[in-house]
Coordinates of C-alpha atoms in Angstrom, one line a residue:
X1210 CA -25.2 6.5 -19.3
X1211 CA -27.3 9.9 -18.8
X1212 CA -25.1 12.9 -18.1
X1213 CA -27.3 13.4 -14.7
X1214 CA -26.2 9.9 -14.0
X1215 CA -22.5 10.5 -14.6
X1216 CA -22.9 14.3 -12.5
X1217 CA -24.0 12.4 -9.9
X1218 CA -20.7 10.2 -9.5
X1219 CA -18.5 12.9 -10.1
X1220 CA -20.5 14.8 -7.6
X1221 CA -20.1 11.8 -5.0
X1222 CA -16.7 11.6 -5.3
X1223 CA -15.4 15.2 -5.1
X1224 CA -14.7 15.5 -9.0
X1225 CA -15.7 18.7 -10.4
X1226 CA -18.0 19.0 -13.2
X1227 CA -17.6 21.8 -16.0
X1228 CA -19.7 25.3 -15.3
X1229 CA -22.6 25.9 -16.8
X1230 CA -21.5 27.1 -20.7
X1231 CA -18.6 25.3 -20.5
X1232 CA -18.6 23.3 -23.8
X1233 CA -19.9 25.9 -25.7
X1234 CA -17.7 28.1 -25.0
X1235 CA -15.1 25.8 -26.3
X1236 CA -16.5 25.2 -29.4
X1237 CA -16.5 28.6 -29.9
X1238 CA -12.6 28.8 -29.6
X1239 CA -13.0 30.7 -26.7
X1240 CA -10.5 29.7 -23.7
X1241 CA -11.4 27.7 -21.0
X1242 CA -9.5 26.5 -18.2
X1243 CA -11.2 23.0 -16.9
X1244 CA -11.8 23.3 -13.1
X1245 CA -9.3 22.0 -11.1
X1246 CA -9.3 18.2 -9.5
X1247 CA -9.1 18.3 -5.3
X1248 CA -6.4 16.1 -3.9
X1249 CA -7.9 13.0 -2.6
X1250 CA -9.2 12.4 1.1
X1251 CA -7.7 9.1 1.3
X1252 CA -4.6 9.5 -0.7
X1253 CA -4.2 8.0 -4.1
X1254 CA -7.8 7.3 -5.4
X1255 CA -8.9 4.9 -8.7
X1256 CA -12.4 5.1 -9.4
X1257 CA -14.0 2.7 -11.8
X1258 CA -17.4 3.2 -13.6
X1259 CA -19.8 0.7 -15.2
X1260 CA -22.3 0.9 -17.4
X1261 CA -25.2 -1.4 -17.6
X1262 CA -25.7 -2.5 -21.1
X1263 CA -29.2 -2.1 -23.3
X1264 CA -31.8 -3.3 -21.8
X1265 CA -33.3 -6.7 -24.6
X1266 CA -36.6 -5.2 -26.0
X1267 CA -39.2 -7.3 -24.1
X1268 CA -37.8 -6.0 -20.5
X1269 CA -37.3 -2.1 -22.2
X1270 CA -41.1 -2.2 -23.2
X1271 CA -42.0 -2.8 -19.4
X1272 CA -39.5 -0.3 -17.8
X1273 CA -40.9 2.2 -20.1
X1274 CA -44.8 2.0 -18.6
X1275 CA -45.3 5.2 -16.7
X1276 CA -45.5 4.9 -13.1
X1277 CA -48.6 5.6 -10.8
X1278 CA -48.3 7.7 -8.1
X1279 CA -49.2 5.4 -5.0
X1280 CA -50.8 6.8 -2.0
X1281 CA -49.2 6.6 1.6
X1282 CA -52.1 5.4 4.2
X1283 CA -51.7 7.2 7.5
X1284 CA -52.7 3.7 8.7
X1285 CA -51.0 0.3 8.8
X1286 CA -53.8 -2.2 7.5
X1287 CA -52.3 -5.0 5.2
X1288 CA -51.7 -8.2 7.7
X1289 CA -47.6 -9.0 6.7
X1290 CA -47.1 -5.0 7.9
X1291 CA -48.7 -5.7 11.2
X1292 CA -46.8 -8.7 11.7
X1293 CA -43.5 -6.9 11.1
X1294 CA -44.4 -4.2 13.3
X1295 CA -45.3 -7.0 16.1
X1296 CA -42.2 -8.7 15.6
X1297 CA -39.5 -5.4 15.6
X1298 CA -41.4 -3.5 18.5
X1299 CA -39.8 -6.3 20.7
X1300 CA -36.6 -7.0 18.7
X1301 CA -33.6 -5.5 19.4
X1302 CA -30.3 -3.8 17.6
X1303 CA -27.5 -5.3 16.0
X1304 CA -24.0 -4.0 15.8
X1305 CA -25.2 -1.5 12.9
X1306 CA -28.0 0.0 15.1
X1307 CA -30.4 -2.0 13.0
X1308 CA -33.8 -3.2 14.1
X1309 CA -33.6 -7.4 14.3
X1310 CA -35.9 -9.4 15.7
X1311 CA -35.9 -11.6 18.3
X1312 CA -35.7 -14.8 16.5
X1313 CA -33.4 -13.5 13.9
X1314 CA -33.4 -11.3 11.3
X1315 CA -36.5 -10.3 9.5
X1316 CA -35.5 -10.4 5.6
X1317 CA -37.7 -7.8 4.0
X1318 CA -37.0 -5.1 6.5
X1319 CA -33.7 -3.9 8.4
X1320 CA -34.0 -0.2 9.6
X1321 CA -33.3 2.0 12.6
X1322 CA -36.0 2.4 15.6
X1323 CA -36.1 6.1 14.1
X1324 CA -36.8 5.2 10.7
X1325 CA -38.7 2.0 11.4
X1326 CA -42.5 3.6 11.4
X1327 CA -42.1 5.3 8.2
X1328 CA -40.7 2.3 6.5
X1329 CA -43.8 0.9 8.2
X1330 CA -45.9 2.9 6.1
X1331 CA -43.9 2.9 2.6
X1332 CA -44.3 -0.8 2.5
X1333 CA -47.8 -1.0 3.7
X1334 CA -48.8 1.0 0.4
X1335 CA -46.7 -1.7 -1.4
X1336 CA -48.3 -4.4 -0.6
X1337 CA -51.6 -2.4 -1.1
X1338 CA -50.6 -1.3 -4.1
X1339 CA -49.0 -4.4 -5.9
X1340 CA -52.5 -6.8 -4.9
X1341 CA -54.5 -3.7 -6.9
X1342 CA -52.7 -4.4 -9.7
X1343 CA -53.4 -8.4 -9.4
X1344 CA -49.8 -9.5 -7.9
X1345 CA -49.5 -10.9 -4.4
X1346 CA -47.7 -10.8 -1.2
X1347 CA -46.6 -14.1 0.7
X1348 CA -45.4 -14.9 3.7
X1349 CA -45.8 -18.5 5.8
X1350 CA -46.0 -18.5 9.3
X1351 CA -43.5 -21.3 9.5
X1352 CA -40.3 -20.0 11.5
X1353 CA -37.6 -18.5 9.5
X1354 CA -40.0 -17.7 6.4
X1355 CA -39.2 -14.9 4.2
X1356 CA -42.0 -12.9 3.0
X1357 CA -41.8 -13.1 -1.2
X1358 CA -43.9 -11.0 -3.7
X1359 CA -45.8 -12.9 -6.5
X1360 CA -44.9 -10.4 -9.4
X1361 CA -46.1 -11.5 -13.0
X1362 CA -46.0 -15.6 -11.8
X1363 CA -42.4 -15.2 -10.8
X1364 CA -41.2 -14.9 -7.4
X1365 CA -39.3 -12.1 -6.6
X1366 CA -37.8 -11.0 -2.8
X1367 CA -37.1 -7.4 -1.7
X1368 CA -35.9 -5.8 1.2
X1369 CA -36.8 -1.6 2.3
X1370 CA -33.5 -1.2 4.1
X1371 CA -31.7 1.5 5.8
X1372 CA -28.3 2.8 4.2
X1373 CA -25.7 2.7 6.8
X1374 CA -22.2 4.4 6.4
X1375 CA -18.7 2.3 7.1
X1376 CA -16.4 3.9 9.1
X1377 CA -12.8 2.4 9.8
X1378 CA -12.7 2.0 13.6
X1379 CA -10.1 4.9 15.8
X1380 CA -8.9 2.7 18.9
X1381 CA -9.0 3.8 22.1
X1382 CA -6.3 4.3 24.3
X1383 CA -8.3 1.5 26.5
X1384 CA -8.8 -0.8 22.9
X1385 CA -5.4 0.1 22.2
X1386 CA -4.6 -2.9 25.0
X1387 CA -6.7 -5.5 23.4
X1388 CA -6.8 -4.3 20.0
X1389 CA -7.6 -7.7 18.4
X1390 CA -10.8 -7.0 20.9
X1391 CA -11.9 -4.1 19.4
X1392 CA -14.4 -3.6 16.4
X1393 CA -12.5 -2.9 12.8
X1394 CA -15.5 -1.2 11.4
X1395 CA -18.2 1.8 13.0
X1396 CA -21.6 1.8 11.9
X1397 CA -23.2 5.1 10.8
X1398 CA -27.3 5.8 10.3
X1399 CA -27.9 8.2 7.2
X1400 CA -31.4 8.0 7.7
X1401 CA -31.9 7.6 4.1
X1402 CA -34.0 4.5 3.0
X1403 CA -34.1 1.9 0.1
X1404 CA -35.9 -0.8 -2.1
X1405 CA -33.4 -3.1 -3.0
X1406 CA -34.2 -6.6 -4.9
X1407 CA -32.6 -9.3 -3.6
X1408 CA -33.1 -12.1 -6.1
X1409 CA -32.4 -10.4 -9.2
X1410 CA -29.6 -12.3 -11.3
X1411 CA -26.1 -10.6 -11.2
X1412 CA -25.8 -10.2 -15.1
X1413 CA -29.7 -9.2 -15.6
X1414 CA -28.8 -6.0 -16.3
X1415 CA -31.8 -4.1 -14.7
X1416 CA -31.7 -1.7 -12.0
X1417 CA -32.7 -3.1 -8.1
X1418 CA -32.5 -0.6 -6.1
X1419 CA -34.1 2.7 -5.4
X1420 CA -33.3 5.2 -2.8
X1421 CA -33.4 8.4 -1.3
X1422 CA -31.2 11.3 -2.9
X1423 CA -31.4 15.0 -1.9
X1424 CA -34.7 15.6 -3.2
X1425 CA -36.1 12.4 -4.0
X1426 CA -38.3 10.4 -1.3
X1427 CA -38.6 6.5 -1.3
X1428 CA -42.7 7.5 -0.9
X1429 CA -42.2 8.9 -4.4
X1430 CA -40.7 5.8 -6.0
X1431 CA -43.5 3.1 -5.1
X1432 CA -45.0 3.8 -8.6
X1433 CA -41.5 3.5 -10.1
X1434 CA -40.3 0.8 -7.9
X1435 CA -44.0 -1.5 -9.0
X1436 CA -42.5 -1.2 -12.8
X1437 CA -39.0 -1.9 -12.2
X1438 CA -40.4 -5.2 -9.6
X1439 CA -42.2 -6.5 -13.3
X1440 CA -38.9 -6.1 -15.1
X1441 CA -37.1 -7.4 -12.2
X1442 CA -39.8 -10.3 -12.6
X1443 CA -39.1 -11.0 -16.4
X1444 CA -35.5 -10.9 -16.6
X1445 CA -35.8 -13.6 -13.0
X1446 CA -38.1 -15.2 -15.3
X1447 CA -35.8 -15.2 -18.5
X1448 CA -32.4 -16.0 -16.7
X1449 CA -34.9 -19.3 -14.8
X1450 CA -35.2 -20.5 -18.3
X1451 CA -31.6 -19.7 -19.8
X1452 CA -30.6 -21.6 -16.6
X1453 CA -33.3 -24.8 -17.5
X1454 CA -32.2 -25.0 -21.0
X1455 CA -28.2 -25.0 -20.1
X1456 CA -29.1 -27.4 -17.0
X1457 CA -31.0 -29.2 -20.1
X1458 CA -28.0 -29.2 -22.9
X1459 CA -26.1 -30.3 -19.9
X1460 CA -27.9 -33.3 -19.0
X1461 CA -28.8 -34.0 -23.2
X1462 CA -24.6 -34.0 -23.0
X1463 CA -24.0 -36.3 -20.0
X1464 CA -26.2 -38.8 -21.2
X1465 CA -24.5 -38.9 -24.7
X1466 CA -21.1 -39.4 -23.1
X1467 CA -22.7 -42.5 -20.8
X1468 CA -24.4 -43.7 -23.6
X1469 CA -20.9 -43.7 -25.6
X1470 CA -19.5 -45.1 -22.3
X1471 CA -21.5 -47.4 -22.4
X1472 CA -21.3 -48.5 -26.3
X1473 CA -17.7 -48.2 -26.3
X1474 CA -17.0 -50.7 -22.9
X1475 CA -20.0 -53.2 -25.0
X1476 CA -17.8 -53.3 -28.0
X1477 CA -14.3 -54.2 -25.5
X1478 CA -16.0 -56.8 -24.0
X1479 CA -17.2 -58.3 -27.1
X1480 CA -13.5 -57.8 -28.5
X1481 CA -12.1 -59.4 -25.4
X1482 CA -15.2 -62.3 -26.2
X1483 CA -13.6 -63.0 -30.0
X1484 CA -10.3 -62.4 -28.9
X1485 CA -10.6 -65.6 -26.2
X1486 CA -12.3 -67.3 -28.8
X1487 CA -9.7 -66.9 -31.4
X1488 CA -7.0 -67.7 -28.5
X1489 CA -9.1 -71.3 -27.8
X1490 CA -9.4 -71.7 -31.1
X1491 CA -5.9 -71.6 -32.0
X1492 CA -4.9 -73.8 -29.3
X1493 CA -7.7 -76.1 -30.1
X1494 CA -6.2 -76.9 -33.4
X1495 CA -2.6 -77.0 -31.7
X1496 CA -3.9 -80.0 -29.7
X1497 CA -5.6 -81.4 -32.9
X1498 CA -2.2 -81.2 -34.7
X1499 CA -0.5 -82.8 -32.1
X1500 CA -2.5 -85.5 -31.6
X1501 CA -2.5 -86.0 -35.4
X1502 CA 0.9 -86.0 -35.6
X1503 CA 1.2 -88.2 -32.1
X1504 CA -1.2 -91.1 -34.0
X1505 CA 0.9 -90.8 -37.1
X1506 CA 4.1 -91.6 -35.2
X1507 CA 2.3 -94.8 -32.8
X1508 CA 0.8 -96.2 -36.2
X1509 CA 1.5 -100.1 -36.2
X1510 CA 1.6 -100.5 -40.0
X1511 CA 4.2 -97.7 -40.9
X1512 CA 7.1 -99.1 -43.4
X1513 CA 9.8 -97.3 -42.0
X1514 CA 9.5 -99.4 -38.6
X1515 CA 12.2 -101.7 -37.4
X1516 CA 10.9 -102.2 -34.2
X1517 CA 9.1 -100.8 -31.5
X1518 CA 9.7 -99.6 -27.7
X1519 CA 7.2 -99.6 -25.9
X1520 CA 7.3 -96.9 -22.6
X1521 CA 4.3 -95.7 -20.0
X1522 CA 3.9 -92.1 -19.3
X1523 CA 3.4 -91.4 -16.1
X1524 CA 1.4 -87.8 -15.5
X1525 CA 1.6 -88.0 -11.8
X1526 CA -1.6 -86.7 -10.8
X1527 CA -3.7 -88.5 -8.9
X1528 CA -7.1 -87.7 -11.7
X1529 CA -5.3 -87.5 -14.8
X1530 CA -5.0 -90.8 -17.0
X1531 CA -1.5 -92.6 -17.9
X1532 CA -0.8 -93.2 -21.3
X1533 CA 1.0 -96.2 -22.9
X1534 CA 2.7 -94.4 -25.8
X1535 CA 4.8 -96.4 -28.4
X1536 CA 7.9 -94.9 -29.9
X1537 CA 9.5 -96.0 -33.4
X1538 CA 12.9 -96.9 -33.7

């Protein structure tokens, strides 16, 4: 990460940064003394940085076109503004002090009453801004549509917000009653405004938001905020397809494992088919042997005998032939 980038977070969370000569007067061999670090507000403190990795060389080639500088109309012309304006001029405020409408929350927008008509006007030179340069704007009329940009062939959803402040909430001695009553949080306005994209896959990679700092103005980033909405668009676009191809390899896979399935429960049931047929077999020629043996025994010209006794088999059963069976002695 840039070293304004990492000044900034130490700046944001009371860490102090070395003075302006700093490193070169310790390679020198002069000594320094690093400034010291202020105890916590909040008592024991970790903080945790991450840095986003390289960005692949298709999506580094688009963040690196230079930004325009976009014009802010002192009137609201482009339709979808209007309508937003119609729709939060009646709404009302949630528990953050946030403009909602009436019907519910309006996606793409979600600011104070004081900071409502210049967010107004910031996206009012989007949208005029992004159909110059061929992309679109879309928004049904059906209820509970979200408005949608059409950035590069790729749908991509945005939101100009307003960055509120968390504050844990001090009971009253009246809340102190009814404490489960009470809110746990209080809502602060900073007044400072952002582009945020709402779609963009978690491990894209690519920055989606933009905001207002101490000397930068969200009517300065339009130009900035156009570029990063077409890299936004192509790593949308490239994590679509990653997810098409797994969902493909996936589906390649599951019907390979049916198909085996399916083999492997053909081959039992032929398996259980010869087995069956070896089992009939087998007491096919135990009856054949039998019966041999049985016509041996009741043959009438054997040598060996004397006499013979003649006896009826009964089976019992009232559809099952008797036999007359004759028995050597």
């Amino acid at each position: 990460m840039s070293d304004v980038g990492l000044a900034k977070i130490c700046r944001k969370h009371d860490i102090p940064i070395p003075p302006l000569g700093y490193w070169r007067k310790k390679e020198t061999g002069d000594k320094v003394v690093p400034p010291p670090l202020p105890a916590a507000k909040n008592g024991l403190e970790t903080l945790d940085i991450y840095v986003r990795d390289r960005l692949p060389p298709e999506l580094a080639a688009l963040a690196a076109e230079p930004a325009a500088e976009i014009a802010i109309p002192a009137e609201l012309s482009h339709e979808f503004v209007r309508r937003t304006e119609k729709l939060l001029t009646s709404g009302k405020e949630n528990e953050k002090k946030l403009i909602v409408a009436k019907d519910g929350t309006l996606s793409h927008l979600l600011v104070s009453r004081e900071q409502m008509s210049r967010a107004l006007r910031i996206m009012n030179a989007l949208f005029l801004a992004l159909e110059e340069r061929g992309q679109s704007v879309s928004w049904p009329k059906e209820e509970e549509a979200a408005l949608t940009l059409g950035v590069d062939g790729e749908t991509v959803r945005f939101c100009v917000l307003e960055i509120t402040e968390s504050l844990r909430h001090v009971l009253t001695p009246a809340e102190q009653k009814h404490s489960w009553m009470a809110p746990k949080w209080d809502y602060k306005l900073t007044g400072k405004l952002q582009f945020r994209v709402d779609n963009l896959p978690y491990s894209a990679g690519v920055r989606g938001t933009w905001s207002d700092g101490k000397c930068q103005r969200l009517e300065k980033c339009i130009g900035d905020f156009i570029v990063g909405l077409r890299v936004a668009s192509a790593a949308i676009k490239k994590n679509r397809r990653e997810s098409e191809e797994r969902e493909r390899r996936w589906e390649q896979e599951r019907k390979q494992k049916e198909e085996q399935r399916r083999k492997a429960a053909e081959h039992k049931q032929k398996a259980e088919f010869v087995t069956e047929l070896m089992r009939n077999w087998e007491e096919a020629q135990n009856v054949r042997t039998f019966v041999k043996a049985l016509a041996e025994c009741a043959n009438w010209n054997c040598p060996m005998r004397k006499r013979v006794r003649s006896s009826r088999l009964w089976t019992g059963q009232p559809n099952m032939p008797n036999f007359l069976i004759h028995f050597p002695i």
